[in-house]
CSV table of C-alpha atoms in Angstrom, one decimal:
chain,number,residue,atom,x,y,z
A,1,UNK,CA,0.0,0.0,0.0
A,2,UNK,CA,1.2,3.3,-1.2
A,3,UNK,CA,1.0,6.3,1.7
A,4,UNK,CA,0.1,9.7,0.3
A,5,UNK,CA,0.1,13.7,1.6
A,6,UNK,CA,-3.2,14.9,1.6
A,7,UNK,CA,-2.1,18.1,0.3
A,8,UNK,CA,0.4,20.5,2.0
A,9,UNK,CA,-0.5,19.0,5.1
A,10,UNK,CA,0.7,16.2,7.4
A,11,UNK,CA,-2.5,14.4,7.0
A,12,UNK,CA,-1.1,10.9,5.3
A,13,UNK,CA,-3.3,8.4,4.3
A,14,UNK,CA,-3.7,5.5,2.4
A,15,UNK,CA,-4.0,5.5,-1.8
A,16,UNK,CA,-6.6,3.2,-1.2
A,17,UNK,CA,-8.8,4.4,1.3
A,18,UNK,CA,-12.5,3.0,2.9
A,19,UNK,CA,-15.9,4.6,1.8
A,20,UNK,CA,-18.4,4.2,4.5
A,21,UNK,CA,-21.4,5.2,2.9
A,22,UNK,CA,-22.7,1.8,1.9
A,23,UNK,CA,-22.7,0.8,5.9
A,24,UNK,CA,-24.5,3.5,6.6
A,25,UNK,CA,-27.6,1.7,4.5
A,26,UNK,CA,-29.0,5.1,3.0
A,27,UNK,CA,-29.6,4.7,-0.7
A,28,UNK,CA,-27.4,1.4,-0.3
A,29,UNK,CA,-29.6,-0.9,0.9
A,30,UNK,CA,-26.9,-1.3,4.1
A,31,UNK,CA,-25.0,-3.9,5.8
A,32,UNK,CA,-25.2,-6.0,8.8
A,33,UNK,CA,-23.3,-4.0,11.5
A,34,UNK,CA,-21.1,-7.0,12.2
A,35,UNK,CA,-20.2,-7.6,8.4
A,36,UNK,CA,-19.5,-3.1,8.7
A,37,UNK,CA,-17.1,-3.7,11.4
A,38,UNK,CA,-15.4,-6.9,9.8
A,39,UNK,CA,-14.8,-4.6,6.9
A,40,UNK,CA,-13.2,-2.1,8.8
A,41,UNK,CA,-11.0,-4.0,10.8
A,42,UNK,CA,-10.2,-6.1,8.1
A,43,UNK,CA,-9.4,-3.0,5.8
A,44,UNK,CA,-7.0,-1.8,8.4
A,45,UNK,CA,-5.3,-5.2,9.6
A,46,UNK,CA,-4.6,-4.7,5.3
A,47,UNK,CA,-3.1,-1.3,5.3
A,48,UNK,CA,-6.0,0.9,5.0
A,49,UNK,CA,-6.1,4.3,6.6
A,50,UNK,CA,-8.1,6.3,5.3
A,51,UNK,CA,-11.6,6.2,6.6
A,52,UNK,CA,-14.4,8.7,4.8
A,53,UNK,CA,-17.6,8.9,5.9
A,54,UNK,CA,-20.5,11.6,6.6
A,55,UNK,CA,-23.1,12.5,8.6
A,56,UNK,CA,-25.7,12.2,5.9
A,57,UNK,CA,-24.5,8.8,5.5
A,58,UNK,CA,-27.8,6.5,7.2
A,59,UNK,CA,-28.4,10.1,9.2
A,60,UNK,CA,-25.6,9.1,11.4
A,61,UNK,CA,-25.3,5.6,11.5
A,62,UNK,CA,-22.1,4.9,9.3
A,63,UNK,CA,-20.3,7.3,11.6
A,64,UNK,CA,-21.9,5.1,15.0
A,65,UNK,CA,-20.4,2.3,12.9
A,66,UNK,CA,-16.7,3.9,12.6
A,67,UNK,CA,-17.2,4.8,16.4
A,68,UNK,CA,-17.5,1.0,17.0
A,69,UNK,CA,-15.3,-0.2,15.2
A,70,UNK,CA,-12.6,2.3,16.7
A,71,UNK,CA,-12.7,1.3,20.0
A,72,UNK,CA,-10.0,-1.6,19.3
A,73,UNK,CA,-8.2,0.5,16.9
A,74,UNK,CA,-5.5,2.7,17.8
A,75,UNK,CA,-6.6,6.3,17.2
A,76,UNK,CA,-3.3,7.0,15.5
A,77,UNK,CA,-3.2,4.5,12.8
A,78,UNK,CA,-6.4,5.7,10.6
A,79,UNK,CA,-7.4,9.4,9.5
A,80,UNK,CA,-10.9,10.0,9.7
A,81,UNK,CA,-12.3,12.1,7.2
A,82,UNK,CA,-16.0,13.0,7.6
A,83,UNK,CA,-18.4,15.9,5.9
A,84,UNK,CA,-20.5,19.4,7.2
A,85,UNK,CA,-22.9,20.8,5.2
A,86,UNK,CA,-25.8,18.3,4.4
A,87,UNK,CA,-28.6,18.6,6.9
A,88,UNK,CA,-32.3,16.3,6.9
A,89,UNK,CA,-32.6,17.3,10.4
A,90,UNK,CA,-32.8,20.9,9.9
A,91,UNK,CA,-34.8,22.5,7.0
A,92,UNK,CA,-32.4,25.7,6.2
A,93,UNK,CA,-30.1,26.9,3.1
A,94,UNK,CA,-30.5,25.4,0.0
A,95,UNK,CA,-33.1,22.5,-0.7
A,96,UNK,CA,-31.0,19.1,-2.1
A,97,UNK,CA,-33.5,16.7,-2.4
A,98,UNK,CA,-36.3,14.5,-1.0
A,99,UNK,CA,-35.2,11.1,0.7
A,100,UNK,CA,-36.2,8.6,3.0
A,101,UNK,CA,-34.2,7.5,6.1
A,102,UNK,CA,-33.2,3.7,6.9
A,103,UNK,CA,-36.5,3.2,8.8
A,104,UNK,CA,-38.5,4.7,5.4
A,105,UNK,CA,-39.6,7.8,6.9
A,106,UNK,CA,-39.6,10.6,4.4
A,107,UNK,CA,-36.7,13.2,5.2
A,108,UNK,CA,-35.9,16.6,3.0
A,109,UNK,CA,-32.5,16.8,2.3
A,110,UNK,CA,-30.5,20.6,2.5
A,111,UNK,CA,-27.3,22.2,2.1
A,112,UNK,CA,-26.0,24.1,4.9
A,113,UNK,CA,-23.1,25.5,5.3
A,114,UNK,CA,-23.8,28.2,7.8
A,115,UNK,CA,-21.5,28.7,10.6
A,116,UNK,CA,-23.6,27.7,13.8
A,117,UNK,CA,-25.0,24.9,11.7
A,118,UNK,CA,-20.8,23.8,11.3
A,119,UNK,CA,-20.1,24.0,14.6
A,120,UNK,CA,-23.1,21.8,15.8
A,121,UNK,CA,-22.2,19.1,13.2
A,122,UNK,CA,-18.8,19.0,14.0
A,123,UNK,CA,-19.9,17.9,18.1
A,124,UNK,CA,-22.1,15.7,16.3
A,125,UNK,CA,-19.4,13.8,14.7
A,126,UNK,CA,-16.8,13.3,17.4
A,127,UNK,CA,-19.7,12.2,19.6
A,128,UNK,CA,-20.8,9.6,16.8
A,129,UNK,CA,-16.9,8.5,15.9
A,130,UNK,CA,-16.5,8.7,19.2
A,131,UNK,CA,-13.0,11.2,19.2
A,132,UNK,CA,-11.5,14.0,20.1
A,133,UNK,CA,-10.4,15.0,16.6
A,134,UNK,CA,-11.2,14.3,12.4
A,135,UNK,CA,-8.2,14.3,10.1
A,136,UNK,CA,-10.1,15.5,7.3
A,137,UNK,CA,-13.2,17.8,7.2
A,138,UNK,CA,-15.0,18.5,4.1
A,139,UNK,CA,-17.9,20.3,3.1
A,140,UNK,CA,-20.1,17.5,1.0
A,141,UNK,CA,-21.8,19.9,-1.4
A,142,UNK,CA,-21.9,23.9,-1.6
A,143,UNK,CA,-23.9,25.9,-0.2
A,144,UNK,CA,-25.5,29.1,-2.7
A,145,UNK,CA,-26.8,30.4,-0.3
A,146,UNK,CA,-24.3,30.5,2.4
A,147,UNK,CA,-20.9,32.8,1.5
A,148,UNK,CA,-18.0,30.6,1.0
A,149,UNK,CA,-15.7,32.6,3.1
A,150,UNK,CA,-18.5,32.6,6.3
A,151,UNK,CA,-18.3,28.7,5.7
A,152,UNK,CA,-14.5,28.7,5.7
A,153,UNK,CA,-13.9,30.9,8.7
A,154,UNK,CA,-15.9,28.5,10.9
A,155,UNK,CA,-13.8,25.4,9.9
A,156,UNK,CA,-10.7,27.8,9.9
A,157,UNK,CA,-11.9,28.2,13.9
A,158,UNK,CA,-12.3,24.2,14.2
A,159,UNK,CA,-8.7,24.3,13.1
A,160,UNK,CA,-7.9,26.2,15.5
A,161,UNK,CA,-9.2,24.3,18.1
A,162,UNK,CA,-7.3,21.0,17.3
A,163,UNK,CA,-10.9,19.9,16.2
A,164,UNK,CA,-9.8,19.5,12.8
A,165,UNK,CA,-6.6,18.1,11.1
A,166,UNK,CA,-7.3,19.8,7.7
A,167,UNK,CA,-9.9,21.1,5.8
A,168,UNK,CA,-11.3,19.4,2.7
A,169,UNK,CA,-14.1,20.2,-0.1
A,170,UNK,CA,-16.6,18.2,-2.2
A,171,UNK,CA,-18.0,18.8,-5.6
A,172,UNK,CA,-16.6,21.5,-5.3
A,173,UNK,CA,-15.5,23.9,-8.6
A,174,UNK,CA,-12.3,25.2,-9.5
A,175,UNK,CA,-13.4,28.9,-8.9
A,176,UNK,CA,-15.1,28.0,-5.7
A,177,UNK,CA,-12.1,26.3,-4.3
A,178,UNK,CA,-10.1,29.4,-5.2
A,179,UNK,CA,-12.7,31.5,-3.4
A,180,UNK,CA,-12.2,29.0,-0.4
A,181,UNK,CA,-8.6,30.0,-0.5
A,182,UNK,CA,-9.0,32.8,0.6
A,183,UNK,CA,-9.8,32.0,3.8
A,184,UNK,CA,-7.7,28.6,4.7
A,185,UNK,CA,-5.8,26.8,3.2
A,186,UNK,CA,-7.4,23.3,1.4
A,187,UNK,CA,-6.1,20.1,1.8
A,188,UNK,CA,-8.1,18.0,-0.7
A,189,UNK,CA,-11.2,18.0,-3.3
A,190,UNK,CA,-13.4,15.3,-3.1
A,191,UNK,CA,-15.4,14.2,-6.7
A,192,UNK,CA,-16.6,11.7,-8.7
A,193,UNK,CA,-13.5,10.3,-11.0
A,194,UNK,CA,-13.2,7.2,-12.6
A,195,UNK,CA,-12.4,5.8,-16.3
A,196,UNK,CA,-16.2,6.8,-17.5
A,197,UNK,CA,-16.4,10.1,-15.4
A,198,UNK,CA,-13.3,12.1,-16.4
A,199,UNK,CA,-15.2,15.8,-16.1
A,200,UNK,CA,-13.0,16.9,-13.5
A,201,UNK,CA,-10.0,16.5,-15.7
A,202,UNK,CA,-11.1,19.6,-17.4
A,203,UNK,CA,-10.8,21.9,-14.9
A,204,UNK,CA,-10.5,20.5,-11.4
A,205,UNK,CA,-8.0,18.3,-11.9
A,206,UNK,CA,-5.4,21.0,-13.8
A,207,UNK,CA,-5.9,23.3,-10.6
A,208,UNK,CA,-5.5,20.7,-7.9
A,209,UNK,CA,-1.9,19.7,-9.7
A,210,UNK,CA,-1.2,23.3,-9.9
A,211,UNK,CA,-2.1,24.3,-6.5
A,212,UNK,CA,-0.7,21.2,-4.6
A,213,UNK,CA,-4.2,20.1,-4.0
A,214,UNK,CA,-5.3,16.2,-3.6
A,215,UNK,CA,-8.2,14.7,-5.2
A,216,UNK,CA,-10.0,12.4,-3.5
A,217,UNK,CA,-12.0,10.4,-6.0
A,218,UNK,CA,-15.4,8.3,-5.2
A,219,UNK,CA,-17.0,6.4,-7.4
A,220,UNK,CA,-14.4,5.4,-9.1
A,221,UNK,CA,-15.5,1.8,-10.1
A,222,UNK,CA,-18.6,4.0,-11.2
A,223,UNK,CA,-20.8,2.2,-8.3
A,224,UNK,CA,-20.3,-1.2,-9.3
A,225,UNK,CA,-20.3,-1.1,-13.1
A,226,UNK,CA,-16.5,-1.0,-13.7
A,227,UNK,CA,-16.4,-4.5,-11.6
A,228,UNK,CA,-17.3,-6.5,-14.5
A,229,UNK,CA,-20.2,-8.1,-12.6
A,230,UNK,CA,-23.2,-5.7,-13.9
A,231,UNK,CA,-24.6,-7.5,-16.9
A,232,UNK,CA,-27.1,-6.4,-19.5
A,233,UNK,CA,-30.7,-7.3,-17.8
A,234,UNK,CA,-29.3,-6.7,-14.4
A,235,UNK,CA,-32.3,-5.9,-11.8
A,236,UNK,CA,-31.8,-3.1,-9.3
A,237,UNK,CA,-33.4,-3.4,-5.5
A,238,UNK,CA,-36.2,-0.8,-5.0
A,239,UNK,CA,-35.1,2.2,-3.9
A,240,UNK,CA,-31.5,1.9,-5.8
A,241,UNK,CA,-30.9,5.3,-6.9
A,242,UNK,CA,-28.2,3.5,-10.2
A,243,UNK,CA,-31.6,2.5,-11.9
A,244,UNK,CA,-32.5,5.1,-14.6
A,245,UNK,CA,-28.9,6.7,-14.4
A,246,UNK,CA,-27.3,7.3,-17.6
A,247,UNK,CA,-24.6,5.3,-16.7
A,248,UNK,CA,-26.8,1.6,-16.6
A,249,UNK,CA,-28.8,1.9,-19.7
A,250,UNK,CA,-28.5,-1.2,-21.9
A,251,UNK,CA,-26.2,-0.2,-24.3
A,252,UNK,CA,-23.9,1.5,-22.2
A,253,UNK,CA,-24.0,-1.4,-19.8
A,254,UNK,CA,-23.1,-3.8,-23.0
A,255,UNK,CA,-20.1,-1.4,-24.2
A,256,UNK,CA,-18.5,-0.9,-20.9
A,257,UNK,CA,-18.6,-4.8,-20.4
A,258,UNK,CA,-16.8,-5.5,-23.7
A,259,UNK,CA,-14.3,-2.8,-22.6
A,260,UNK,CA,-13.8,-4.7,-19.9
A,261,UNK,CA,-13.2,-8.0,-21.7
A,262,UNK,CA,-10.1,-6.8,-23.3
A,263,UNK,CA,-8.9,-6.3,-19.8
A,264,UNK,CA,-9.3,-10.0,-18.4
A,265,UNK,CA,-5.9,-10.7,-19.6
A,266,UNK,CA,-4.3,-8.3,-17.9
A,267,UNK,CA,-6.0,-8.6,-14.8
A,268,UNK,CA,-5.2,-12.6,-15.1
A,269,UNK,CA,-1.4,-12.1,-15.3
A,270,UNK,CA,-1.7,-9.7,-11.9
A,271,UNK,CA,-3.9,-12.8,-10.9
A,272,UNK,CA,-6.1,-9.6,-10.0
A,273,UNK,CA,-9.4,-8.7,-10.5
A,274,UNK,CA,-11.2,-6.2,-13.4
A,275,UNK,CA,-11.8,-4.3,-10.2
A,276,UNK,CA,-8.5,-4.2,-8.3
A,277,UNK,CA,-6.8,-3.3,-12.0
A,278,UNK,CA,-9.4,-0.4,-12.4
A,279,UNK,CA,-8.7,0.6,-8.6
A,280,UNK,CA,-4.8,0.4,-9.5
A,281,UNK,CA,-5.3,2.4,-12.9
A,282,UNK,CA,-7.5,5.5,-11.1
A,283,UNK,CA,-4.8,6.1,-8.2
A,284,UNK,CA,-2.0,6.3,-11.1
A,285,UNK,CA,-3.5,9.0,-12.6
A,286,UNK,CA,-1.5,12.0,-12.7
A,287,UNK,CA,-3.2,14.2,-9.4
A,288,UNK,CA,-5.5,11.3,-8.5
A,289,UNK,CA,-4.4,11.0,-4.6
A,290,UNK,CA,-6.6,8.6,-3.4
A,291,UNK,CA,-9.5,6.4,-4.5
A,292,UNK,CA,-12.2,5.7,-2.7
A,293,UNK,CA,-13.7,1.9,-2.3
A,294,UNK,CA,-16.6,1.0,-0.4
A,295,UNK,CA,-17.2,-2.7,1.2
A,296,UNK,CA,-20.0,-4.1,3.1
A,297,UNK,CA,-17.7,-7.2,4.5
A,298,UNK,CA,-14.5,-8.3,5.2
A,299,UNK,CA,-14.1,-10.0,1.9
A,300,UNK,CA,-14.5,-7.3,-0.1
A,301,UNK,CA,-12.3,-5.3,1.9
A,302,UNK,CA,-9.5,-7.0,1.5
A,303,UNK,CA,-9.9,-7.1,-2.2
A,304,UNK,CA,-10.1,-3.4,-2.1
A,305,UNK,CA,-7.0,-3.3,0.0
A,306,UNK,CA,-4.8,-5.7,-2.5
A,307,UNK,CA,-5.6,-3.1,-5.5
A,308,UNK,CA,-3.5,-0.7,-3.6
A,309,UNK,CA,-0.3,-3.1,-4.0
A,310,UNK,CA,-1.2,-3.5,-7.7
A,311,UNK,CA,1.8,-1.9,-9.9
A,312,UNK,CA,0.5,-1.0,-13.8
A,313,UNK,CA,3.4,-0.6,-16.0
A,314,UNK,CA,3.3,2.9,-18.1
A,315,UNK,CA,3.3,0.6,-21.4
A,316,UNK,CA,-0.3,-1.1,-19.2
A,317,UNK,CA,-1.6,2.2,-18.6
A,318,UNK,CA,-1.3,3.6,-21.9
A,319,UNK,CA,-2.9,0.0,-23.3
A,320,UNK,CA,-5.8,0.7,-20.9
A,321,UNK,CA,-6.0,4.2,-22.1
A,322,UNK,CA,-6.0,3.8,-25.7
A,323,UNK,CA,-8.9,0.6,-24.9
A,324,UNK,CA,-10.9,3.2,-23.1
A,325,UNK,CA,-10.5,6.0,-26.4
A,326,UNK,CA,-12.2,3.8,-28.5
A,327,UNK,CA,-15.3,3.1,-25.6
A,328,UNK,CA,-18.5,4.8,-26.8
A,329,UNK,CA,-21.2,5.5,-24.4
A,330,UNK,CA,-24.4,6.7,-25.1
């Protein structure tokens, strides 16, 4: 496993770091809590880290989960990075979305970034996680109708306070992180990146390599479609949010599978996975920090784990690109 700066800070975590906002069951369908805690231990006992989870994540419950399972962990050897900013139990800022909570109850999802609001959710996480202190704190989504620089002077104060390691962002814009700047200084951007979402190479990406800033990419086996095991006809549970996105149509669903085809072979010599090679490929991209991999069980886990001992060639990484030039998606 491969140890990376997030940033210009001291914050080091692991290339290949755990996403815990499948255990949290919202939108997931969830795990069983023992098979959550297997994963994390397991994840750790095999060089994992990095830990990223939110509040909005099962309103709570995936940070209860990291609480748990953190008890027979030293403190020390993970970095904790949880989110602000996403609020279903308050209905102020900017309406997100409607939801429903793990129990089905109907919830209204906001952005809010204000600086009270901050401050309240920060006490709410290091009671959850069960610490004095989170390595990472990002905003999950702006807030339009909070001012950037009111939003960043609260965290600067959590700072501070040895509440906060370093200060992250989500979805967040090139021009909004420069307008964050201005305030503190960012550690990391965290947004969707993986070999069928390459938006952020556009813009993001060129002013994160510039600017010393790390990315921190989710989604990068595009929710379970880069593993190889979503097939055309696949049926999604109720309430899976993938159904309908552009991503699982038919035909894209047939064109990435074929793309992934011509990658067996190389994944058979690694004696890896399609998913540990595409886990390997994303954290080789230039400015690509860390990737993060969720797992409901220990299994999984440690297959997410091995990905980050998985060397690609340059000669491999250009064969993968020039595979994925000639992918056409709908």
């Amino acid at each position: 496993m491969e140890y990376r700066l997030l940033g210009e800070t001291a914050v080091k975590t692991s290339a290949v770091t755990f996403g815990a906002w499948a255990i949290g069951g919202w939108m997931w369908g969830g795990a069983e809590r023992k098979d959550a805690l297997d994963a994390i231990h397991a994840s750790v006992s095999n060089g994992v880290t990095g830990i990223d989870t939110a509040p909005a994540y099962g309103q709570g419950l995936s940070e209860e989960i990291i609480g748990e399972a953190l008890k027979s962990i030293p403190r020390d050897r993970v970095q904790i990075m949880t989110k602000y900013g996403l609020r279903w139990d308050l209905k102020k800022g900017e309406f997100f979305f409607d939801s429903k909570d793990n129990a089905g109850n109907d919830i209204q999802v906001y952005r809010y970034a204000g600086k009270e609001s901050i401050i309240e959710e920060c006490e709410n996480s290091l009671r959850r996680l069960g610490t004095d202190y989170i390595d990472l704190y990002q905003i999950h989504w702006a807030d339009n109708t909070t001012p950037i620089d009111e939003t960043m002077e609260a965290i600067l104060r959590l700072e501070e306070q040895g509440k906060i390691r370093a200060a992250g962002v989500c979805n967040y814009s090139a021009d909004q992180m420069k307008t964050a700047e201005n305030t503190l200084s960012l550690a990391s951007n965290q947004v969707p990146y993986s070999m069928v979402l390459r938006d952020i190479e556009k813009e993001v990406l060129p002013y994160c390599i510039a600017n010393q800033k790390s990315v921190i990419a989710y989604s990068p086996l595009q929710r379970g479609l880069l593993t190889g095991k979503i097939k055309p006809g696949h049926q999604f549970g109720e309430g899976d949010t993938r159904e309908g996105n552009r991503f699982y149509t038919e035909g894209n669903i047939k064109a990435i599978n074929r793309f992934l085809d011509e990658l067996r072979p190389m994944a058979e010599t690694k004696n890896a996975t399609l998913a540990q090679l595409v886990i390997a490929w994303t954290i080789a991209q230039p400015g690509i920090t860390v990737a993060l991999v969720g797992a409901r069980d220990a299994s999984q886990a440690i297959q997410n784990a091995r990905a980050g001992e998985l060397q690609l060639k340059s000669e491999e990484i250009q064969y993968i690109n020039n595979k994925l030039s000639g992918l056409q998606l709908t």
